[in-house]
CSV table of C-alpha atoms in Angstrom, one decimal:
chain,number,residue,atom,x,y,z
A,1,MET,CA,39.6,68.0,-11.2
A,2,LYS,CA,43.1,67.6,-9.6
A,3,THR,CA,45.6,64.8,-10.2
A,4,LYS,CA,47.9,63.4,-7.7
A,5,THR,CA,50.9,61.0,-8.0
A,6,VAL,CA,51.1,57.9,-5.9
A,7,TYR,CA,53.3,54.8,-6.0
A,8,VAL,CA,51.4,51.5,-5.9
A,9,CYS,CA,52.8,48.0,-5.2
A,10,SER,CA,52.2,45.6,-8.1
A,11,GLU,CA,52.0,42.7,-5.7
A,12,CYS,CA,49.6,43.7,-2.9
A,13,GLY,CA,48.3,47.1,-4.1
A,14,ALA,CA,49.7,49.1,-1.2
A,15,GLU,CA,50.0,52.8,-1.9
A,16,SER,CA,52.8,55.2,-0.8
A,17,PRO,CA,53.3,59.0,-1.5
A,18,LYS,CA,56.9,58.2,-2.4
A,19,TRP,CA,58.9,55.4,-4.1
A,20,LEU,CA,60.1,52.7,-1.8
A,21,GLY,CA,62.6,50.0,-2.6
A,22,ARG,CA,60.8,47.4,-0.5
A,23,CYS,CA,57.0,47.2,0.1
A,24,PRO,CA,56.3,47.4,3.9
A,25,GLN,CA,53.1,45.4,3.4
A,26,CYS,CA,54.2,42.3,1.5
A,27,GLY,CA,58.0,42.6,1.7
A,28,GLU,CA,58.6,42.4,-2.0
A,29,TRP,CA,61.4,44.4,-3.6
A,30,ASN,CA,61.2,46.9,-6.6
A,31,THR,CA,57.4,46.5,-7.0
A,32,TYR,CA,56.3,50.1,-6.6
A,33,GLN,CA,55.0,51.8,-9.8
A,34,GLU,CA,54.1,55.4,-10.4
A,35,GLU,CA,50.4,56.0,-10.9
A,36,HIS,CA,48.4,59.2,-11.6
A,37,ILE,CA,45.0,59.4,-9.9
A,38,ALA,CA,42.4,62.0,-10.7
A,39,ILE,CA,40.7,63.5,-7.6
A,40,ASP,CA,37.2,64.9,-7.7
A,41,LYS,CA,36.0,66.5,-4.5
A,42,ARG,CA,32.4,66.0,-5.5
A,43,GLU,CA,33.0,62.3,-5.9
A,44,THR,CA,31.0,60.1,-3.5
A,45,LEU,CA,32.6,57.6,-1.2
A,46,ALA,CA,32.1,54.1,-2.5
A,47,GLY,CA,29.0,55.3,-4.3
A,48,ILE,CA,27.1,55.6,-1.0
A,49,GLY,CA,26.8,59.2,-0.2
A,50,PRO,CA,28.6,62.6,-0.7
A,51,ALA,CA,31.9,62.9,1.0
A,52,GLY,CA,31.6,64.0,4.6
A,53,ILE,CA,27.9,63.1,4.9
A,54,ILE,CA,26.8,60.1,7.0
A,55,THR,CA,24.0,58.2,5.2
A,56,ASP,CA,21.0,56.7,7.1
A,57,VAL,CA,22.4,53.2,7.7
A,58,LYS,CA,21.7,51.5,11.0
A,59,ALA,CA,23.1,48.3,12.5
A,60,VAL,CA,20.5,45.5,13.1
A,61,PRO,CA,20.7,42.3,15.0
A,62,LEU,CA,21.8,39.3,12.9
A,63,CYS,CA,18.8,37.2,14.1
A,64,SER,CA,16.4,39.8,12.8
A,65,VAL,CA,17.7,39.8,9.3
A,66,ALA,CA,15.2,38.3,6.9
A,67,GLN,CA,16.6,35.4,4.9
A,68,LYS,CA,15.7,35.1,1.2
A,69,ASP,CA,16.0,32.0,-0.9
A,70,VAL,CA,18.8,32.4,-3.5
A,71,ILE,CA,17.7,31.2,-6.9
A,72,ARG,CA,20.7,30.2,-9.0
A,73,SER,CA,20.8,30.5,-12.8
A,74,THR,CA,22.1,27.3,-14.4
A,75,THR,CA,24.7,27.8,-17.2
A,76,ALA,CA,23.6,24.8,-19.3
A,77,ASN,CA,27.1,23.5,-18.6
A,78,ALA,CA,27.2,20.7,-15.9
A,79,GLU,CA,30.9,21.1,-15.3
A,80,LEU,CA,30.7,24.9,-14.9
A,81,ASP,CA,27.7,24.6,-12.6
A,82,ARG,CA,29.5,22.0,-10.5
A,83,VAL,CA,32.4,24.4,-9.9
A,84,LEU,CA,30.1,27.4,-9.2
A,85,GLY,CA,28.2,25.4,-6.6
A,86,GLY,CA,25.0,24.9,-8.6
A,87,GLY,CA,24.8,27.9,-10.9
A,88,ILE,CA,25.3,31.7,-10.9
A,89,VAL,CA,24.0,33.7,-7.9
A,90,PRO,CA,22.3,37.0,-8.7
A,91,GLY,CA,24.6,39.9,-8.1
A,92,ALA,CA,27.7,37.7,-8.1
A,93,LEU,CA,31.1,39.0,-9.3
A,94,ILE,CA,32.9,36.1,-10.9
A,95,LEU,CA,36.6,36.2,-12.0
A,96,ILE,CA,38.0,33.6,-14.4
A,97,GLY,CA,41.8,33.5,-14.9
A,98,GLY,CA,44.2,31.4,-16.9
A,99,GLU,CA,47.1,31.4,-19.3
A,100,PRO,CA,46.9,33.0,-22.7
A,101,GLY,CA,45.3,30.7,-25.3
A,102,ILE,CA,44.0,28.2,-22.7
A,103,GLY,CA,40.4,28.8,-23.6
A,104,LYS,CA,39.0,31.3,-21.2
A,105,SER,CA,37.1,33.4,-23.8
A,106,THR,CA,35.9,30.2,-25.5
A,107,LEU,CA,34.5,28.9,-22.3
A,108,VAL,CA,32.7,32.2,-21.4
A,109,LEU,CA,31.4,32.6,-25.0
A,110,GLN,CA,30.0,29.1,-25.0
A,111,MET,CA,28.3,29.8,-21.7
A,112,ALA,CA,26.9,33.1,-23.1
A,113,MET,CA,25.5,31.4,-26.2
A,114,GLN,CA,24.0,28.4,-24.2
A,115,LEU,CA,22.3,30.5,-21.5
A,116,PRO,CA,18.5,30.9,-22.0
A,117,LYS,CA,18.8,34.4,-20.5
A,118,ARG,CA,19.9,37.7,-22.1
A,119,VAL,CA,23.7,38.1,-22.0
A,120,LEU,CA,25.8,41.2,-22.7
A,121,TYR,CA,29.3,40.3,-23.9
A,122,VAL,CA,31.7,43.3,-23.6
A,123,SER,CA,35.1,42.7,-25.2
A,124,GLY,CA,38.1,44.9,-25.0
A,125,GLU,CA,40.4,42.6,-26.9
A,126,GLU,CA,38.4,41.6,-30.0
A,127,SER,CA,36.1,43.3,-32.4
A,128,ILE,CA,32.5,42.1,-32.9
A,129,GLN,CA,33.5,40.5,-36.2
A,130,GLN,CA,36.2,38.4,-34.5
A,131,ILE,CA,33.8,37.3,-31.8
A,132,LYS,CA,31.4,36.3,-34.6
A,133,LEU,CA,34.1,34.1,-36.2
A,134,ARG,CA,34.7,32.3,-32.9
A,135,ALA,CA,31.0,31.9,-32.3
A,136,ASP,CA,30.5,30.3,-35.7
A,137,ARG,CA,33.3,27.9,-35.0
A,138,ILE,CA,32.0,26.7,-31.6
A,139,SER,CA,28.3,26.7,-32.3
A,140,ARG,CA,25.9,26.5,-35.3
A,141,ALA,CA,22.9,27.6,-33.3
A,142,LYS,CA,21.5,31.2,-33.5
A,143,ALA,CA,22.4,33.0,-30.3
A,144,ASP,CA,19.8,35.7,-30.4
A,145,ASN,CA,20.1,36.2,-26.6
A,146,CYS,CA,23.8,37.1,-26.7
A,147,LEU,CA,24.5,40.8,-27.4
A,148,VAL,CA,28.1,41.8,-28.2
A,149,VAL,CA,29.9,45.1,-28.0
A,150,SER,CA,33.6,46.1,-28.4
A,151,ASP,CA,34.4,48.8,-25.9
A,152,THR,CA,37.2,49.5,-23.4
A,153,ARG,CA,35.5,52.3,-21.5
A,154,ILE,CA,34.2,51.0,-18.2
A,155,ASP,CA,32.3,54.3,-17.7
A,156,ALA,CA,30.2,53.6,-20.7
A,157,LEU,CA,29.2,50.1,-19.4
A,158,THR,CA,26.2,51.5,-17.6
A,159,GLN,CA,24.8,53.0,-20.8
A,160,HIS,CA,25.2,49.6,-22.6
A,161,ILE,CA,23.4,47.9,-19.7
A,162,ASP,CA,20.6,50.4,-19.7
A,163,SER,CA,20.1,49.9,-23.5
A,164,ALA,CA,20.5,46.1,-23.6
A,165,ARG,CA,18.9,45.3,-20.2
A,166,PRO,CA,20.8,42.0,-19.9
A,167,ASP,CA,20.5,39.3,-17.2
A,168,ILE,CA,24.3,38.6,-17.2
A,169,VAL,CA,27.3,40.7,-18.1
A,170,VAL,CA,30.6,39.3,-19.4
A,171,VAL,CA,33.7,41.5,-19.5
A,172,ASP,CA,36.7,40.3,-21.5
A,173,SER,CA,39.1,41.3,-20.1
A,174,ILE,CA,39.6,43.4,-17.0
A,175,GLN,CA,43.1,44.3,-18.0
A,176,THR,CA,41.9,46.1,-21.2
A,177,MET,CA,39.3,48.2,-19.4
A,178,GLN,CA,40.0,51.8,-18.4
A,179,THR,CA,38.3,54.6,-16.6
A,180,GLU,CA,38.7,58.4,-16.9
A,181,ARG,CA,39.2,58.7,-13.1
A,182,THR,CA,42.8,57.4,-13.5
A,183,ASP,CA,45.3,58.8,-16.0
A,184,SER,CA,47.4,55.6,-16.0
A,185,LEU,CA,47.5,53.1,-18.8
A,186,PRO,CA,45.0,50.1,-19.1
A,187,GLY,CA,46.2,47.1,-17.1
A,188,SER,CA,47.9,49.2,-14.4
A,189,ILE,CA,47.2,48.6,-10.7
A,190,SER,CA,45.0,51.7,-10.3
A,191,GLN,CA,43.0,51.0,-13.5
A,192,ILE,CA,42.2,47.4,-12.5
A,193,LYS,CA,41.2,48.5,-9.0
A,194,GLU,CA,38.9,51.3,-10.2
A,195,CYS,CA,37.3,49.2,-13.0
A,196,THR,CA,36.7,46.3,-10.7
A,197,ALA,CA,35.1,48.7,-8.1
A,198,VAL,CA,32.7,50.0,-10.8
A,199,LEU,CA,31.8,46.4,-11.8
A,200,MET,CA,31.2,45.4,-8.2
A,201,ARG,CA,29.0,48.4,-7.7
A,202,ILE,CA,27.0,47.5,-10.8
A,203,ALA,CA,26.6,43.9,-9.7
A,204,LYS,CA,25.5,44.6,-6.2
A,205,THR,CA,23.2,47.5,-6.8
A,206,ARG,CA,21.4,45.9,-9.8
A,207,SER,CA,21.6,42.3,-8.6
A,208,LEU,CA,23.2,41.6,-12.0
A,209,PRO,CA,25.8,38.8,-12.3
A,210,VAL,CA,29.1,39.9,-13.8
A,211,VAL,CA,31.7,37.5,-15.2
A,212,ILE,CA,35.2,38.9,-15.6
A,213,ILE,CA,38.1,37.4,-17.5
A,214,GLY,CA,41.5,38.1,-16.1
A,215,HIS,CA,45.1,37.4,-17.2
A,216,ILE,CA,47.8,35.8,-15.2
A,217,ASN,CA,51.5,36.8,-14.8
A,218,LYS,CA,54.6,34.7,-15.3
A,219,ASP,CA,54.3,33.2,-11.8
A,220,GLY,CA,50.8,31.8,-12.5
A,221,GLN,CA,49.1,34.3,-10.3
A,222,LEU,CA,46.2,36.6,-11.4
A,223,ALA,CA,47.7,39.8,-12.9
A,224,GLY,CA,46.9,42.9,-10.9
A,225,PRO,CA,46.8,43.7,-7.2
A,226,LYS,CA,45.9,41.0,-4.7
A,227,VAL,CA,42.9,43.1,-3.7
A,228,LEU,CA,41.3,42.1,-7.0
A,229,GLU,CA,40.7,38.6,-5.6
A,230,HIS,CA,39.3,40.0,-2.4
A,231,MET,CA,36.8,42.2,-4.1
A,232,VAL,CA,35.2,39.5,-6.3
A,233,ASP,CA,32.9,36.8,-5.0
A,234,VAL,CA,34.2,33.9,-7.0
A,235,VAL,CA,37.7,33.2,-8.4
A,236,LEU,CA,38.0,30.4,-10.9
A,237,GLN,CA,41.3,29.2,-12.3
A,238,PHE,CA,41.3,27.7,-15.8
A,239,GLU,CA,44.5,25.6,-16.3
A,240,GLY,CA,46.0,22.9,-18.5
A,241,ASP,CA,48.7,22.3,-21.0
A,242,ARG,CA,48.1,23.8,-24.5
A,243,ASN,CA,49.9,20.8,-25.9
A,244,HIS,CA,47.2,18.5,-24.4
A,245,LEU,CA,43.4,18.4,-25.0
A,246,TYR,CA,42.2,18.5,-21.4
A,247,ARG,CA,41.5,21.6,-19.3
A,248,ILE,CA,40.7,21.8,-15.6
A,249,LEU,CA,38.6,24.5,-14.0
A,250,ARG,CA,39.3,24.9,-10.3
A,251,SER,CA,37.6,27.0,-7.7
A,252,ILE,CA,40.0,29.1,-5.7
A,253,LYS,CA,37.4,31.2,-3.9
A,254,ASN,CA,33.7,30.9,-3.7
A,255,ARG,CA,31.4,32.8,-1.3
A,256,PHE,CA,28.4,30.8,-2.5
A,257,GLY,CA,29.7,27.3,-2.6
A,258,SER,CA,32.5,24.8,-2.0
A,259,THR,CA,36.1,25.3,-3.3
A,260,ASN,CA,36.6,21.5,-3.4
A,261,GLU,CA,35.0,21.1,-6.9
A,262,ILE,CA,36.7,20.9,-10.3
A,263,GLY,CA,35.4,20.8,-13.8
A,264,ILE,CA,37.1,18.9,-16.6
A,265,PHE,CA,36.8,19.9,-20.3
A,266,GLU,CA,38.3,18.6,-23.5
A,267,MET,CA,39.4,21.2,-26.1
A,268,MET,CA,37.9,20.2,-29.5
A,269,SER,CA,37.9,21.9,-32.9
A,270,ASP,CA,34.4,23.2,-32.2
A,271,GLY,CA,35.0,24.4,-28.6
A,272,LEU,CA,35.2,22.9,-25.2
A,273,ARG,CA,33.4,19.6,-24.4
A,274,GLU,CA,32.4,18.5,-21.0
A,275,VAL,CA,34.1,15.4,-19.5
A,276,SER,CA,31.5,13.8,-17.3
A,277,ASN,CA,33.7,10.7,-16.5
A,278,PRO,CA,37.4,11.7,-16.1
A,279,SER,CA,38.5,8.2,-15.2
A,280,GLU,CA,37.6,6.7,-18.6
A,281,MET,CA,39.4,9.6,-20.2
A,282,LEU,CA,42.6,9.1,-18.2
A,283,LEU,CA,42.6,5.3,-18.7
A,284,GLY,CA,41.6,5.3,-22.4
A,285,GLU,CA,45.0,3.9,-23.6
A,286,TYR,CA,46.0,2.0,-20.5
A,287,ALA,CA,48.1,-1.1,-21.3
A,288,SER,CA,48.5,-3.5,-18.3
A,289,ASP,CA,51.3,-5.5,-19.8
A,290,LEU,CA,53.9,-2.8,-19.6
A,291,SER,CA,56.2,-2.1,-16.7
A,292,GLY,CA,56.5,1.2,-15.0
A,293,VAL,CA,52.7,1.8,-15.0
A,294,ALA,CA,50.5,2.0,-11.9
A,295,ILE,CA,46.8,3.1,-11.5
A,296,ALA,CA,46.1,5.6,-8.8
A,297,ALA,CA,42.7,6.3,-7.2
A,298,ALA,CA,43.0,10.0,-6.8
A,299,MET,CA,40.8,12.8,-5.6
A,300,GLU,CA,40.5,16.4,-6.8
A,301,GLY,CA,38.2,18.1,-4.3
A,302,VAL,CA,35.3,15.8,-3.8
A,303,ARG,CA,35.6,14.2,-7.2
A,304,PRO,CA,37.3,10.8,-7.5
A,305,PHE,CA,39.0,9.6,-10.6
A,306,LEU,CA,41.5,7.0,-11.6
A,307,ILE,CA,44.7,8.1,-13.3
A,308,GLU,CA,47.6,6.3,-15.0
A,309,THR,CA,50.9,7.0,-13.4
A,310,GLN,CA,54.0,6.3,-15.6
A,311,ALA,CA,57.6,6.0,-14.5
A,312,LEU,CA,60.8,5.3,-16.3
A,313,VAL,CA,64.0,4.4,-14.5
A,314,SER,CA,67.3,4.1,-16.4
A,315,THR,CA,71.0,4.2,-15.7
A,316,ALA,CA,72.3,7.8,-15.6
A,317,ALA,CA,74.2,8.6,-18.8
A,318,TYR,CA,75.9,11.5,-17.1
A,319,GLY,CA,77.4,12.1,-13.7
A,320,THR,CA,74.4,13.7,-12.1
A,321,PRO,CA,71.1,11.6,-12.2
A,322,GLN,CA,68.1,13.5,-13.7
A,323,ARG,CA,64.8,13.9,-11.9
A,324,SER,CA,61.8,15.0,-13.9
A,325,ALA,CA,58.1,14.9,-13.2
A,326,MET,CA,55.1,16.0,-15.3
A,327,GLY,CA,51.9,16.7,-13.3
A,328,PHE,CA,53.5,15.8,-10.0
A,329,ASP,CA,55.6,17.7,-7.5
A,330,VAL,CA,59.3,17.0,-8.2
A,331,ARG,CA,60.2,17.7,-4.5
A,332,ARG,CA,57.7,15.1,-3.3
A,333,MET,CA,59.0,12.6,-5.9
A,334,ASN,CA,62.6,13.1,-4.6
A,335,MET,CA,61.3,12.5,-1.0
A,336,LEU,CA,59.7,9.2,-2.2
A,337,LEU,CA,62.9,8.1,-3.9
A,338,ALA,CA,64.8,8.7,-0.7
A,339,VAL,CA,62.3,6.6,1.2
A,340,LEU,CA,62.7,3.8,-1.4
A,341,GLU,CA,66.4,4.0,-1.1
A,342,ARG,CA,66.6,4.1,2.7
A,343,ARG,CA,63.5,2.1,3.9
A,344,ALA,CA,62.9,-0.3,1.0
A,345,GLY,CA,66.5,-1.0,0.1
A,346,PHE,CA,66.3,-0.2,-3.6
A,347,LYS,CA,69.5,1.4,-5.1
A,348,ILE,CA,68.2,4.1,-7.4
A,349,ALA,CA,70.4,7.0,-6.3
A,350,ALA,CA,72.6,6.7,-9.4
A,351,LYS,CA,69.7,6.3,-11.9
A,352,ASP,CA,67.6,8.7,-13.9
A,353,VAL,CA,63.9,8.8,-12.9
A,354,PHE,CA,61.2,10.3,-15.1
A,355,LEU,CA,57.6,10.5,-14.0
A,356,ASN,CA,54.4,11.4,-15.9
A,357,LEU,CA,50.7,11.6,-15.2
A,358,ALA,CA,48.7,10.6,-18.2
A,359,GLY,CA,46.4,13.2,-19.8
A,360,GLY,CA,48.6,16.2,-19.0
A,361,ILE,CA,46.8,17.1,-15.8
A,362,LYS,CA,48.3,18.2,-12.5
A,363,VAL,CA,47.4,16.4,-9.3
A,364,THR,CA,48.4,17.3,-5.8
A,365,ASP,CA,46.7,14.5,-3.9
A,366,THR,CA,49.0,12.8,-1.4
A,367,ALA,CA,47.3,9.4,-2.2
A,368,LEU,CA,49.5,9.3,-5.3
A,369,ASP,CA,52.6,8.4,-3.2
A,370,LEU,CA,52.0,4.7,-3.3
A,371,PRO,CA,51.2,4.5,-7.1
A,372,VAL,CA,54.3,6.6,-7.8
A,373,ALA,CA,56.6,4.4,-5.7
A,374,ALA,CA,55.0,1.3,-7.3
A,375,ALA,CA,55.5,2.6,-10.8
A,376,VAL,CA,59.2,3.5,-10.1
A,377,LEU,CA,59.8,0.0,-8.7
A,378,SER,CA,58.0,-1.6,-11.6
A,379,SER,CA,60.2,0.2,-14.0
A,380,THR,CA,63.3,-0.6,-12.0
A,381,THR,CA,62.6,-4.4,-11.9
A,382,ASP,CA,60.9,-4.4,-15.4
A,383,ILE,CA,58.0,-6.3,-13.9
A,384,PRO,CA,54.5,-5.1,-14.8
A,385,ILE,CA,51.8,-4.7,-12.1
A,386,CYS,CA,49.0,-7.2,-12.1
A,387,ARG,CA,46.1,-6.2,-14.3
A,388,GLY,CA,43.0,-4.8,-12.5
A,389,THR,CA,45.0,-3.4,-9.6
A,390,CYS,CA,44.8,0.1,-8.4
A,391,MET,CA,46.1,1.8,-5.2
A,392,ALA,CA,45.9,4.8,-3.0
A,393,GLY,CA,48.0,5.8,0.0
A,394,GLU,CA,50.3,8.4,1.5
A,395,ILE,CA,53.9,7.3,2.3
A,396,GLY,CA,55.6,8.5,5.5
A,397,LEU,CA,59.3,9.0,5.9
A,398,SER,CA,59.5,5.8,7.9
A,399,GLY,CA,58.1,3.8,5.1
A,400,GLU,CA,54.6,3.4,6.7
A,401,LEU,CA,51.4,3.9,4.7
A,402,ARG,CA,49.2,6.7,6.1
A,403,PRO,CA,45.4,7.0,5.5
A,404,VAL,CA,44.0,9.3,2.9
A,405,PRO,CA,40.6,11.1,3.0
A,406,ARG,CA,37.4,9.9,1.2
A,407,ILE,CA,38.6,6.3,0.8
A,408,GLU,CA,35.0,5.1,0.3
A,409,GLN,CA,34.7,7.2,-2.9
A,410,ARG,CA,38.0,6.0,-4.2
A,411,VAL,CA,37.0,2.3,-3.7
A,412,SER,CA,33.6,2.9,-5.3
A,413,GLU,CA,35.1,4.6,-8.3
A,414,ALA,CA,37.6,1.7,-8.8
A,415,ASP,CA,34.8,-0.8,-8.5
A,416,LYS,CA,32.6,1.1,-11.0
A,417,LEU,CA,35.4,0.9,-13.6
A,418,GLY,CA,35.8,-2.8,-13.3
A,419,PHE,CA,39.0,-3.1,-11.2
A,420,SER,CA,39.4,-6.3,-9.2
A,421,ARG,CA,41.7,-5.1,-6.4
A,422,ILE,CA,42.6,-1.9,-4.6
A,423,ILE,CA,45.4,-1.5,-2.1
A,424,ILE,CA,44.8,1.0,0.7
A,425,PRO,CA,46.6,1.8,4.0
A,426,GLN,CA,45.9,-0.5,7.0
A,427,SER,CA,44.6,2.4,9.2
A,428,SER,CA,42.1,3.6,6.7
A,429,ARG,CA,38.5,3.8,8.1
A,430,LEU,CA,36.3,2.2,5.5
A,431,GLY,CA,32.6,1.9,6.1
A,432,PRO,CA,30.4,-0.9,4.8
A,433,LEU,CA,30.2,-0.8,1.0
A,434,SER,CA,28.4,-3.1,-1.4
A,435,VAL,CA,31.2,-3.5,-3.9
A,436,ASN,CA,32.7,-6.5,-5.8
A,437,ILE,CA,36.3,-5.2,-5.6
A,438,GLU,CA,38.9,-6.8,-3.3
A,439,VAL,CA,40.1,-4.4,-0.7
A,440,CYS,CA,43.7,-5.1,0.5
A,441,ARG,CA,45.0,-3.3,3.6
A,442,VAL,CA,48.8,-2.9,4.1
A,443,GLY,CA,50.7,-1.1,6.8
A,444,ARG,CA,54.2,-0.8,5.4
A,445,LEU,CA,55.7,-0.1,2.0
A,446,ALA,CA,57.5,-3.5,1.9
A,447,GLU,CA,54.1,-5.3,2.4
A,448,ALA,CA,52.6,-3.4,-0.6
A,449,PHE,CA,55.5,-4.3,-2.8
A,450,ARG,CA,55.3,-8.0,-1.9
A,451,MET,CA,51.6,-8.0,-2.7
A,452,LEU,CA,52.2,-6.2,-6.0
A,453,PHE,CA,55.1,-8.2,-7.4
A,454,GLN,CA,54.6,-11.7,-6.1
A,455,GLN,CA,54.7,-14.2,-8.9
């Protein structure tokens, strides 16, 4: 067996026979790393047939392909099933990424212990005794169906599968696995590519679902080459603040379902708890008699929820005003402050502005523009917003309110939680709804402020 030296880009996985300062594929600088790859001339191409031999594979018309009903396996976790699109598809390769300590291993171990099927949990980071300690902490039930093994050899995984005969395989984590085909260290670009290729071949040839846990880098991206995300079928991002209790599971890629779903969990002492009603969670300590607080009817994917938007405006103690936002884009907040300054006539250029979304979650919905502006103005004038009022609307640079998608679901969610009034853009298309909430339509930012702060 021969060994060759190649240089691999850590960003996109491009290979080069020599070191390059800049990757010609992705354009990044100083990303090429030296890798040693073992070459076996007897090795098959992608596990299909011997090198140089064409296998008996023929192209067929698409209309003649027989369609089979896909039977999904539920995970006994409603939030996880929601993000997966209804359950786990046979032969699916699922990648779950997130920051260290966010709860990835806890989530997957809970799923493995709750599943009624046989699960093989392969850990390269913990011993079986450490897995047992965590299992005792998050569950008191006997998990006879969950088999655990501590091994970092991806080539031995087939032997473990043949002896255990599981229905689902969990690998924690892909960065700790290694194969003898590559001489590089575990976690390198070539090791991650080879190990993922082995897992993909196992999942597809045996129709065996495989769940992979992956790390992320300092930029918040999944560690390893970008081709890793292309190889797998489902990419889930587990995010949240370790200083807060709530976690959000987002679908980044899903070949078997929608990517517009999210799952919300609460980190407890005994593991992760499903949050079926996020609106009540985010409004649990809402005080309507305080200024600087506005309730937003937001959407994450196709899931509506109401969230408390908090703002604090004060005189700048130093020469340069401070702008800070938690859970909201700072650049978008600066744009909204400029619109308030230019279109609404409020002098806040020399004041500090601090913004926070309750619960420690991050929302990118543009419908938060109006609640953010209302909270900033409420803090500036020290006038609280009327109780039972929520709002949703995107603000344009001219001060106009632009429509937001899924307005019917936002109105229904506000009505379900007992709100008496919701403010939406004038041009929103709202179908017939049997709700008791008052729907107020406004076209300009100044009209919304007059409606909110009239005494």
